[in-house]
PDB file of C-alpha atoms in Angstrom:
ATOM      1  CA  UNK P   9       1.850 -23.188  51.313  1.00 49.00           C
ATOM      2  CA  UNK P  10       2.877 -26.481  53.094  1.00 57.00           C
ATOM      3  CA  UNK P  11       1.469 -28.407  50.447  1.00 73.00           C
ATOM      4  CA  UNK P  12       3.597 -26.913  48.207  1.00 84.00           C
ATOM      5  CA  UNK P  13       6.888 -27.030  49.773  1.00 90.00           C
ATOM      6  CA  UNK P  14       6.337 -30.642  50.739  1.00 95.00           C
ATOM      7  CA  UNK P  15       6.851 -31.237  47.316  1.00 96.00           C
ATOM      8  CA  UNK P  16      10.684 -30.510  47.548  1.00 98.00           C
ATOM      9  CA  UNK P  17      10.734 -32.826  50.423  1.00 98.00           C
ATOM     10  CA  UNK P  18      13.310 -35.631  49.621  1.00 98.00           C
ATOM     11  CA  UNK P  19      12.591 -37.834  52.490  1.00 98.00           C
ATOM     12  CA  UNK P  20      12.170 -40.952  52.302  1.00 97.00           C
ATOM     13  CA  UNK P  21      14.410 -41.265  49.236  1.00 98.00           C
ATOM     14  CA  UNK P  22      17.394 -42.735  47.964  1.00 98.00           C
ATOM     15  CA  UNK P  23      20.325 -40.659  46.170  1.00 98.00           C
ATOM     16  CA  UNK P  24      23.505 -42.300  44.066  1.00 98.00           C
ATOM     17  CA  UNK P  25      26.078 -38.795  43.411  1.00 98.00           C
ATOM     18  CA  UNK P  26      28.682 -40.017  41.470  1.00 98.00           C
ATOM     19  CA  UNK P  27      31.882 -38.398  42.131  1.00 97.00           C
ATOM     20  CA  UNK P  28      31.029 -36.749  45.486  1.00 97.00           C
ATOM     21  CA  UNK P  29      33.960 -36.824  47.571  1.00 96.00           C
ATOM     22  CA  UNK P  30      34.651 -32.990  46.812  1.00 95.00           C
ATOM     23  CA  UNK P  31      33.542 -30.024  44.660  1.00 95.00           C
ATOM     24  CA  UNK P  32      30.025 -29.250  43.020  1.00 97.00           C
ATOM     25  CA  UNK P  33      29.093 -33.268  44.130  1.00 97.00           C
ATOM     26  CA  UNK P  34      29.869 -33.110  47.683  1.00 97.00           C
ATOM     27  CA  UNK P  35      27.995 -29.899  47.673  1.00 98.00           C
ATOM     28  CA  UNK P  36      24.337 -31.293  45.660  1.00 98.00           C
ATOM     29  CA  UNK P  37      24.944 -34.551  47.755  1.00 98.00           C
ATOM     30  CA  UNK P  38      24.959 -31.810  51.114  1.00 98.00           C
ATOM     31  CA  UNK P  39      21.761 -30.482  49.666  1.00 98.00           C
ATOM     32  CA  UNK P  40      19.979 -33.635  49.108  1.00 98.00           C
ATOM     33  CA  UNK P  41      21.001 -34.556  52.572  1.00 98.00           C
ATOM     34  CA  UNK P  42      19.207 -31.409  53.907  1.00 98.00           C
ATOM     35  CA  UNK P  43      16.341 -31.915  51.892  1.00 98.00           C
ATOM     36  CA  UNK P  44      15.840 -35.514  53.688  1.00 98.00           C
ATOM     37  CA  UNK P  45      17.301 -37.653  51.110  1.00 98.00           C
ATOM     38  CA  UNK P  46      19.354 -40.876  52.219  1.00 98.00           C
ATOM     39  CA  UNK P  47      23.092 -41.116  50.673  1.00 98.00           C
ATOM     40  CA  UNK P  48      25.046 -43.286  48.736  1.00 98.00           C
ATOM     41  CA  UNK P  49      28.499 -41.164  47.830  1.00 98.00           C
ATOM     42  CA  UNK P  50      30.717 -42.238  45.179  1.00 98.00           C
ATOM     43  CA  UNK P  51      34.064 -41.696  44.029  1.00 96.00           C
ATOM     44  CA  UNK P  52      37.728 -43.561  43.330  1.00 92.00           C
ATOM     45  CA  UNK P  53      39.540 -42.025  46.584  1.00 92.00           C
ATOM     46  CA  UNK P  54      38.800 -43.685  49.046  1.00 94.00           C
ATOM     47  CA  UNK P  55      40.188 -41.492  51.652  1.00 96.00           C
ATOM     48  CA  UNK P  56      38.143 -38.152  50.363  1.00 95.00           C
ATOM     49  CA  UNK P  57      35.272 -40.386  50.274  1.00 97.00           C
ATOM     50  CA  UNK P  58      35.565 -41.643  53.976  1.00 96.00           C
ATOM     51  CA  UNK P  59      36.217 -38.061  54.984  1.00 97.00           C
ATOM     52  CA  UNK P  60      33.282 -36.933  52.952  1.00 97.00           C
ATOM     53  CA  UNK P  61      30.814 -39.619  54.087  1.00 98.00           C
ATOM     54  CA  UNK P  62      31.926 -38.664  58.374  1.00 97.00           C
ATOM     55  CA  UNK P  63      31.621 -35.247  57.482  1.00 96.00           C
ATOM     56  CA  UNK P  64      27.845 -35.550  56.443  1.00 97.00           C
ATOM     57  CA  UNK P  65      27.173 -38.307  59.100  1.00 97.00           C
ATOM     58  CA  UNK P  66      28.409 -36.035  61.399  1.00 97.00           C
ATOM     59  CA  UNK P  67      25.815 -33.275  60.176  1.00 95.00           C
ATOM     60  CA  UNK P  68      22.845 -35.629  60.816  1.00 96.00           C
ATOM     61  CA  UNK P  69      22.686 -37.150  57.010  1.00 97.00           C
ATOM     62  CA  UNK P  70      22.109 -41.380  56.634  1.00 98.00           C
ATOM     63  CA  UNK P  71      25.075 -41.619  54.077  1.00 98.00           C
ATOM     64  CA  UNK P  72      26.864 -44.627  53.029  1.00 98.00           C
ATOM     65  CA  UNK P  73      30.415 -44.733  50.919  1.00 98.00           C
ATOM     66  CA  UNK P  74      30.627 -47.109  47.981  1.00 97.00           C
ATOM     67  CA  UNK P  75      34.210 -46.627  45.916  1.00 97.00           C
ATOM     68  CA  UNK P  76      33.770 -47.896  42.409  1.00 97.00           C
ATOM     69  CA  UNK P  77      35.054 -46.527  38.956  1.00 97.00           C
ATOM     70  CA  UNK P  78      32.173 -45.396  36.975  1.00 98.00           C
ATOM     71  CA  UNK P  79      33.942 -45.869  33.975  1.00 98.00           C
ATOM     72  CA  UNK P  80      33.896 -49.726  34.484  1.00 98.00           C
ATOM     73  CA  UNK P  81      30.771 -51.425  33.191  1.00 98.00           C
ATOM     74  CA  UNK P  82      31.619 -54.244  35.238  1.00 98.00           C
ATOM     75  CA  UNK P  83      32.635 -52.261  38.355  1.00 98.00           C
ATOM     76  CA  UNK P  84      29.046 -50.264  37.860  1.00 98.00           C
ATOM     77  CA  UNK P  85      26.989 -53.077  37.629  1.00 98.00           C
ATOM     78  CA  UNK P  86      28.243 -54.737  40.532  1.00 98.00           C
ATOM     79  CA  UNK P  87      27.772 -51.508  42.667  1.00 98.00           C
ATOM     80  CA  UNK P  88      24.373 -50.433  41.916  1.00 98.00           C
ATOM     81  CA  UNK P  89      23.420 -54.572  42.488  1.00 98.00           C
ATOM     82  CA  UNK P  90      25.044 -54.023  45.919  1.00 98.00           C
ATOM     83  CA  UNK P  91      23.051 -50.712  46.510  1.00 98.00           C
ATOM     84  CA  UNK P  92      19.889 -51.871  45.311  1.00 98.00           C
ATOM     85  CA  UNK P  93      20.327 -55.384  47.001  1.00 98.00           C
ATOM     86  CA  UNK P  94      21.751 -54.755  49.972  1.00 97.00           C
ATOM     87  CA  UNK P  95      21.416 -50.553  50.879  1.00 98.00           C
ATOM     88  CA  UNK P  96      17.954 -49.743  49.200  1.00 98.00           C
ATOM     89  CA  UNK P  97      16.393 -48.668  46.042  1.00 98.00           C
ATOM     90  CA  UNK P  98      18.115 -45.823  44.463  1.00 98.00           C
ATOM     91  CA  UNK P  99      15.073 -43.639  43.541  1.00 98.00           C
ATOM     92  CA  UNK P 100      17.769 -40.600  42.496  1.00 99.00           C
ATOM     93  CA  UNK P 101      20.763 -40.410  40.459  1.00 99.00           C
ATOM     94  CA  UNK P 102      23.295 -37.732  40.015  1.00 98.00           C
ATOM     95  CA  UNK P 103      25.687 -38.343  37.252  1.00 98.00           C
ATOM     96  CA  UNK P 104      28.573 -35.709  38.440  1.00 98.00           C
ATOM     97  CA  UNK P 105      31.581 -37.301  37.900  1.00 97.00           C
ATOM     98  CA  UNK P 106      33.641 -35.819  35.208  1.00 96.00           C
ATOM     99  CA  UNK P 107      37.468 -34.945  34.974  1.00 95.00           C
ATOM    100  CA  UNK P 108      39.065 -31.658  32.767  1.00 94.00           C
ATOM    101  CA  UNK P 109      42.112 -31.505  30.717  1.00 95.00           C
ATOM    102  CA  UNK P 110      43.420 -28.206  29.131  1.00 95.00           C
ATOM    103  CA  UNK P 111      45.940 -29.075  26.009  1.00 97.00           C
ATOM    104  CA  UNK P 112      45.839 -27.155  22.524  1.00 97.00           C
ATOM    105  CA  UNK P 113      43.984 -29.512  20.363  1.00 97.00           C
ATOM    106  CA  UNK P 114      46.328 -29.995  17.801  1.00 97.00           C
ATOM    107  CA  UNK P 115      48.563 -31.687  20.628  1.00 98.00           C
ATOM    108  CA  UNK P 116      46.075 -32.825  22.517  1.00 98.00           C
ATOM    109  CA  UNK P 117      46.858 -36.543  24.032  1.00 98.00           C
ATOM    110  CA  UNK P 118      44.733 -39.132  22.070  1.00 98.00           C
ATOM    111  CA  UNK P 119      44.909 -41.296  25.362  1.00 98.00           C
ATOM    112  CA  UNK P 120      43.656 -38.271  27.459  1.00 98.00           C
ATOM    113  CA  UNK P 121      40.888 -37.357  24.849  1.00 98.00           C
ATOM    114  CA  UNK P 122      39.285 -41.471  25.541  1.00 98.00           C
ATOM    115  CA  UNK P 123      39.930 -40.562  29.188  1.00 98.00           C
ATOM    116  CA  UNK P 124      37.434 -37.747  29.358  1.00 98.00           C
ATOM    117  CA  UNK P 125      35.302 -39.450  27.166  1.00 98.00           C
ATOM    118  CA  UNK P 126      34.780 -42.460  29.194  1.00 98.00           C
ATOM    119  CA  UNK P 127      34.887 -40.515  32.125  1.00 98.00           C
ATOM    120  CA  UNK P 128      32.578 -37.488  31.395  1.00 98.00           C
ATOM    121  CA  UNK P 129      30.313 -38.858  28.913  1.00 98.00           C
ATOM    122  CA  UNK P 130      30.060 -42.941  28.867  1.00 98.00           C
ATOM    123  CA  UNK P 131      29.746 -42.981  32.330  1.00 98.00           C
ATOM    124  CA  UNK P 132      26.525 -41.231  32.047  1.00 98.00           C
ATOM    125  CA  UNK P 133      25.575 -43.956  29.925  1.00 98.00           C
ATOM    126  CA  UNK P 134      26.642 -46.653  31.563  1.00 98.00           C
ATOM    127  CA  UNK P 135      25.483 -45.635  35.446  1.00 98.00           C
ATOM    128  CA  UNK P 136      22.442 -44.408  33.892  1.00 98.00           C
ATOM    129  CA  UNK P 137      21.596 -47.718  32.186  1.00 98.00           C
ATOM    130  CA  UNK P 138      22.216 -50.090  35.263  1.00 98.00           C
ATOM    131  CA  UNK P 139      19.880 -47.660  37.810  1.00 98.00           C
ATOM    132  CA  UNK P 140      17.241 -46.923  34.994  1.00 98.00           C
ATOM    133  CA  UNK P 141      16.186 -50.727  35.001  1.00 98.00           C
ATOM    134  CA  UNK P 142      15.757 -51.088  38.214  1.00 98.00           C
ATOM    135  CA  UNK P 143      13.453 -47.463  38.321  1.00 98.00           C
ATOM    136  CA  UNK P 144      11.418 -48.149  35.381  1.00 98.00           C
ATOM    137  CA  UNK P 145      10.749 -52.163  37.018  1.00 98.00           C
ATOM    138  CA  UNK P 146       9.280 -49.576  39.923  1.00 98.00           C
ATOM    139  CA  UNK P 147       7.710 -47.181  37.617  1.00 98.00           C
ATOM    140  CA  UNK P 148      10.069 -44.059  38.540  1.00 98.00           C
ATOM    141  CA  UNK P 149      12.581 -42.633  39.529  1.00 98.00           C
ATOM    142  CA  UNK P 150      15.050 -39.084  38.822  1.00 98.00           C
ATOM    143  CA  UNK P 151      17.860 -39.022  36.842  1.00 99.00           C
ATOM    144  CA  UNK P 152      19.897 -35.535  36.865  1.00 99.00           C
ATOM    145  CA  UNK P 153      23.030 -35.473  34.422  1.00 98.00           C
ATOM    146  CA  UNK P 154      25.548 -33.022  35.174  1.00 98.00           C
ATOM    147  CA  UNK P 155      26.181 -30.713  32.071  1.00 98.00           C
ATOM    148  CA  UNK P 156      27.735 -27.911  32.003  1.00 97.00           C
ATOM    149  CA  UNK P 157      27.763 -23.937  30.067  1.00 96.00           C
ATOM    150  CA  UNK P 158      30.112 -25.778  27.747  1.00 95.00           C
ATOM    151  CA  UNK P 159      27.406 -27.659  26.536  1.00 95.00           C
ATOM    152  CA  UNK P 160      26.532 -24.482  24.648  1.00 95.00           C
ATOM    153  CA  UNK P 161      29.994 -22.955  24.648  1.00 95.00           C
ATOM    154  CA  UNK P 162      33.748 -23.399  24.238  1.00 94.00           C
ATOM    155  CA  UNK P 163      37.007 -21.933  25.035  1.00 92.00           C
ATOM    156  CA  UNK P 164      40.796 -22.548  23.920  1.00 94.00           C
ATOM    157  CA  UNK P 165      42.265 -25.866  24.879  1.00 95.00           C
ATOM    158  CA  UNK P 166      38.960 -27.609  26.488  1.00 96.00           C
ATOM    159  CA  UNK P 167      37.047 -28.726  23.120  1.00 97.00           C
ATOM    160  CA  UNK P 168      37.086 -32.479  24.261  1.00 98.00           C
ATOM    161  CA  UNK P 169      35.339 -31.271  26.969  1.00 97.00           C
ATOM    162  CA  UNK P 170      32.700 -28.938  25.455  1.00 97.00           C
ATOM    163  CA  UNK P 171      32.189 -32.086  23.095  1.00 98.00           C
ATOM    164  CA  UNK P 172      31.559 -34.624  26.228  1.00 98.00           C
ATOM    165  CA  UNK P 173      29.510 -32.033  27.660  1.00 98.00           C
ATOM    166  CA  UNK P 174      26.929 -31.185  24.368  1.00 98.00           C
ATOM    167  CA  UNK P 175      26.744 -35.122  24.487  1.00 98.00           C
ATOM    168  CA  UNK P 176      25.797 -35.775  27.855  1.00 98.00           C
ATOM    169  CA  UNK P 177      23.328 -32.515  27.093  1.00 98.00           C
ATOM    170  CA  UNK P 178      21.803 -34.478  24.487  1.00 98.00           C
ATOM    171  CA  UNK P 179      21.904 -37.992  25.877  1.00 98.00           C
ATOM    172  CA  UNK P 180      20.013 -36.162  28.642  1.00 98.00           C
ATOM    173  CA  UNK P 181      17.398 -35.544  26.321  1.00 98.00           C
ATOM    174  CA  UNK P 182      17.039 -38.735  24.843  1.00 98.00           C
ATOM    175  CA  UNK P 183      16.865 -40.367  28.226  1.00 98.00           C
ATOM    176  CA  UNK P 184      14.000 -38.613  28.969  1.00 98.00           C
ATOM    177  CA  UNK P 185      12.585 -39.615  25.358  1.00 98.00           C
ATOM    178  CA  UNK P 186      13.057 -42.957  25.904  1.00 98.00           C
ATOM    179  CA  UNK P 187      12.341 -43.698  29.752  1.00 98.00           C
ATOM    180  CA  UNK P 188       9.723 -40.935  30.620  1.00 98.00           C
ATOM    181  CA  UNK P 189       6.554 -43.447  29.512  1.00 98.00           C
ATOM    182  CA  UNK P 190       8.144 -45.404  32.395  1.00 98.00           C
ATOM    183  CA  UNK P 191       7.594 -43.214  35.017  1.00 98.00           C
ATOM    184  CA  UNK P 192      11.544 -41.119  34.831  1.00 98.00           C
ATOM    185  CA  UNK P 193      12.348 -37.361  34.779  1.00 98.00           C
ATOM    186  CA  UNK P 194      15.705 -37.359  32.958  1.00 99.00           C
ATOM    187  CA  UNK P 195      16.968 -33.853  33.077  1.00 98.00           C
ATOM    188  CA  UNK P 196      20.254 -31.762  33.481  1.00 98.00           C
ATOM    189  CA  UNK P 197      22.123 -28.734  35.376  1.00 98.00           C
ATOM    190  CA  UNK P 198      24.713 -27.229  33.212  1.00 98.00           C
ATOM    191  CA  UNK P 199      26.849 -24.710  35.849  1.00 98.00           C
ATOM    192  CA  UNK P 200      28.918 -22.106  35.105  1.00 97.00           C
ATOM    193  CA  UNK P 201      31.825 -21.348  36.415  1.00 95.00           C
ATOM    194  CA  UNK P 202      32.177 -21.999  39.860  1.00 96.00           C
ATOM    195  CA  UNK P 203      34.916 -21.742  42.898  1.00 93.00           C
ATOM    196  CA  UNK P 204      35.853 -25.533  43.326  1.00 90.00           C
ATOM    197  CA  UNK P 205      39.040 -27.811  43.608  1.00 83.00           C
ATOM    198  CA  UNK P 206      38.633 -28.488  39.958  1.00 82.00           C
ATOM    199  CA  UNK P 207      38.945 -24.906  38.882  1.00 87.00           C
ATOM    200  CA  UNK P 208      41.639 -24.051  41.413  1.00 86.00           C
ATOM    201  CA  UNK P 209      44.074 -23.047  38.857  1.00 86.00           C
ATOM    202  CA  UNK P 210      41.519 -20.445  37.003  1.00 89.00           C
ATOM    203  CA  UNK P 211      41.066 -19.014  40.373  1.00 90.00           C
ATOM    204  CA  UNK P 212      44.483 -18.363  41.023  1.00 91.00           C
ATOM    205  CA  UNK P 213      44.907 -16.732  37.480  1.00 92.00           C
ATOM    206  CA  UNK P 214      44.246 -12.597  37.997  1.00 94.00           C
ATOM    207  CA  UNK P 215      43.744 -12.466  34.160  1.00 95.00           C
ATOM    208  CA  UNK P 216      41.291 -14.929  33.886  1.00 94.00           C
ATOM    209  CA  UNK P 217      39.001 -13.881  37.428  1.00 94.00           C
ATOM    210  CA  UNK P 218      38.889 -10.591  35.755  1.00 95.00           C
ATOM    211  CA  UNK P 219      37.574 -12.102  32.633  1.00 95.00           C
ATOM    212  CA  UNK P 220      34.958 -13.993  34.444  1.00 96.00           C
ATOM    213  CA  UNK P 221      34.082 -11.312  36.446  1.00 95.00           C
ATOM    214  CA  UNK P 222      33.438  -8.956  33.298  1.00 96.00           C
ATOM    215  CA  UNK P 223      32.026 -11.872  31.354  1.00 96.00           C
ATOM    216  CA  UNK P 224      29.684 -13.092  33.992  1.00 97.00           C
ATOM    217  CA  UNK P 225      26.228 -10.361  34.341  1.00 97.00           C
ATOM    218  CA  UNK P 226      26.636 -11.598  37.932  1.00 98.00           C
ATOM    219  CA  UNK P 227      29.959 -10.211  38.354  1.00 97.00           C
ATOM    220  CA  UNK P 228      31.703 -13.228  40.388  1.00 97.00           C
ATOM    221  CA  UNK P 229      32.017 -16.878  40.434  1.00 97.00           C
ATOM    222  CA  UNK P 230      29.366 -19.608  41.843  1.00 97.00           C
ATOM    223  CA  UNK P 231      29.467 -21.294  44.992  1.00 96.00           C
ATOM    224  CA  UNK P 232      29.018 -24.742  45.273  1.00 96.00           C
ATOM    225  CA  UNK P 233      26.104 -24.547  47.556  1.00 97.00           C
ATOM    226  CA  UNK P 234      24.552 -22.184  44.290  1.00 98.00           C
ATOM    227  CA  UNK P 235      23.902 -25.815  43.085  1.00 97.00           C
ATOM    228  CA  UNK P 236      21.518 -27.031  45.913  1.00 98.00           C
ATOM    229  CA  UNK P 237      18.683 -25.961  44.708  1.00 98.00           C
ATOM    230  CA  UNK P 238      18.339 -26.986  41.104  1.00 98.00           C
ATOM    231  CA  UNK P 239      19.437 -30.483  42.416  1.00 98.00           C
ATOM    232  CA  UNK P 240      16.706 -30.686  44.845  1.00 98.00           C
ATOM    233  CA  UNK P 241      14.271 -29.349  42.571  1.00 98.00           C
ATOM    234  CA  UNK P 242      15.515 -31.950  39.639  1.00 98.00           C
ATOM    235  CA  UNK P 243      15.184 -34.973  42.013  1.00 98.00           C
ATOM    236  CA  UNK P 244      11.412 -33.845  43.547  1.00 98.00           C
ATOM    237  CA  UNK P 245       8.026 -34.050  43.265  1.00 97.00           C
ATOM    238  CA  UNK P 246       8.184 -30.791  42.626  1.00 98.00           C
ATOM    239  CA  UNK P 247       9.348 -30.907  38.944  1.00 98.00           C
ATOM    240  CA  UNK P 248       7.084 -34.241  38.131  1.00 97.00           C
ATOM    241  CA  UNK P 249       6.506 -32.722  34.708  1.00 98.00           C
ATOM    242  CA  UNK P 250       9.861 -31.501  33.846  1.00 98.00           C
ATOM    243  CA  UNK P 251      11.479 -33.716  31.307  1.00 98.00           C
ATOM    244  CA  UNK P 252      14.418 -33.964  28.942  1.00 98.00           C
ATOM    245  CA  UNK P 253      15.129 -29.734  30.551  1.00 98.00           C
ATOM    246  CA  UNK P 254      18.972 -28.731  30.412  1.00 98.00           C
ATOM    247  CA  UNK P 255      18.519 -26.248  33.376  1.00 98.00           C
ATOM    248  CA  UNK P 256      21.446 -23.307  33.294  1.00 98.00           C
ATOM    249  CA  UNK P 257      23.006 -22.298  36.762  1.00 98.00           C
ATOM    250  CA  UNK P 258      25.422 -19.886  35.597  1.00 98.00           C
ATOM    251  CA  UNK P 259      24.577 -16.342  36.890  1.00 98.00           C
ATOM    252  CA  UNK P 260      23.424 -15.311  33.352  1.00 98.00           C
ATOM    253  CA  UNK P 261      26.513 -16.079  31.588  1.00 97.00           C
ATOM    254  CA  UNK P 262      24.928 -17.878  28.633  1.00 96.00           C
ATOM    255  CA  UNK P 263      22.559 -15.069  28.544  1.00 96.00           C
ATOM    256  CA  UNK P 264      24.544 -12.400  27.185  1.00 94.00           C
ATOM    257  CA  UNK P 265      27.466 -11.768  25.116  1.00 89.00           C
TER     258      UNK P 265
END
């Protein structure tokens, strides 16, 4: 039995979460932390990320801070040269960060539309790219995308993104075509809905808790900490021959209708 659980150990690793100064990527970062996994947070405000970082210090976890913008090619491949050069290898990357926008599509913003783009889905790319090389130079490495239900779904007023999502879904996959003969698992965690900063608004609509109450088989809303395990699983041992797998944390939601 010890055998086997050792494989979920993370110690001795290395994690980059992008946009982990709150939410679902403070809470995976937490759980990587607990599994024995060093820390490198990111995210652009550098307050929340200070207060995040002494938070998990303070809990025992060896965390640093880096603030860069993940959206800037140049900003990204200066930060993961500092991490790599100067921190450690990163032998596990989270790709969290993402941003929402709610507008009818026929008025949605054009400027807010290349927003989430570049936020939610070239990101991906572009951190992805920059750590990958230095993993596959080492012969591995895990690389967990952050998805989401929308992947598969959409609602009213979110279709840019649903699209960024299904794109990071698929990039996901092709990742793990094209870098698992180099040693990577490339794979995703698409939650549902779940009680964070981001959704604040939804939870403070009656109408719509009702809806996800009814909608969801589980009858309530995720909690962050819901999204420990898949991470740990996605960056361990213990899922050395999972591969290109979108894996659903969404208390059945996708599973009925």
């Amino acid at each position: 039995m010890s055998t086997q659980l050792s494989a979920f150990s993370l110690a001795g690793r290395r994690a980059l979460v992008t946009g982990s100064s709150r939410g679902l990527g403070l809470a995976m970062a937490r759980a990587l932390a607990g599994a024995g996994a060093a820390l490198v947070l990111n995210g652009r405000d550098e307050v929340a990320l200070g207060a995040a970082a002494a938070d998990l210090a303070e809990s025992g976890a060896d965390v640093t801070a880096l603030a860069f913008d993940v959206t800037s090619r140049d900003s990204v491949e200066h930060a993961v040269a500092h991490i790599e050069g100067e921190i450690g290898p990163i032998d596990i990357l989270v790709n969290n960060a993402g941003m929402q926008f709610r507008s009818a599509l026929e008025a949605f913003p054009p400027e807010k539309f290349d927003q989430i783009v570049a936020t939610n889905l070239t990101s991906v790319f572009t951190v992805s790219q920059a750590v990958a090389r230095h993993m596959i130079a080492r012969g591995s490495g895990k690389i967990v995308n952050i998805c989401s239900l929308l992947a598969a779904l959409s609602r009213p007023s979110i279709a840019p993104y649903a699209a960024t999502k299904g794109a990071v879904a698929n990039l996901t996959r092709g990742m793990a075509v094209d870098w698992a003969r180099h040693g990577l698992n490339v794979n995703g965690i698409a939650p549902g809905y779940f009680a964070t900063e981001m959704n604040d608004a939804l939870l403070k609509d009656e109408k719509f808790n009702a809806w996800i109450e009814a909608r969801t088989p589980m009858a309530r809303w995720g909690r962050p900490e819901e999204l420990g395990g898949a991470a740990i699983f996605l960056a361990s041992e213990a899922s050395r021959f999972v591969n290109g797998h979108i894996l659903y944390v969404d208390g059945a939601f996708t599973a009925t209708v």
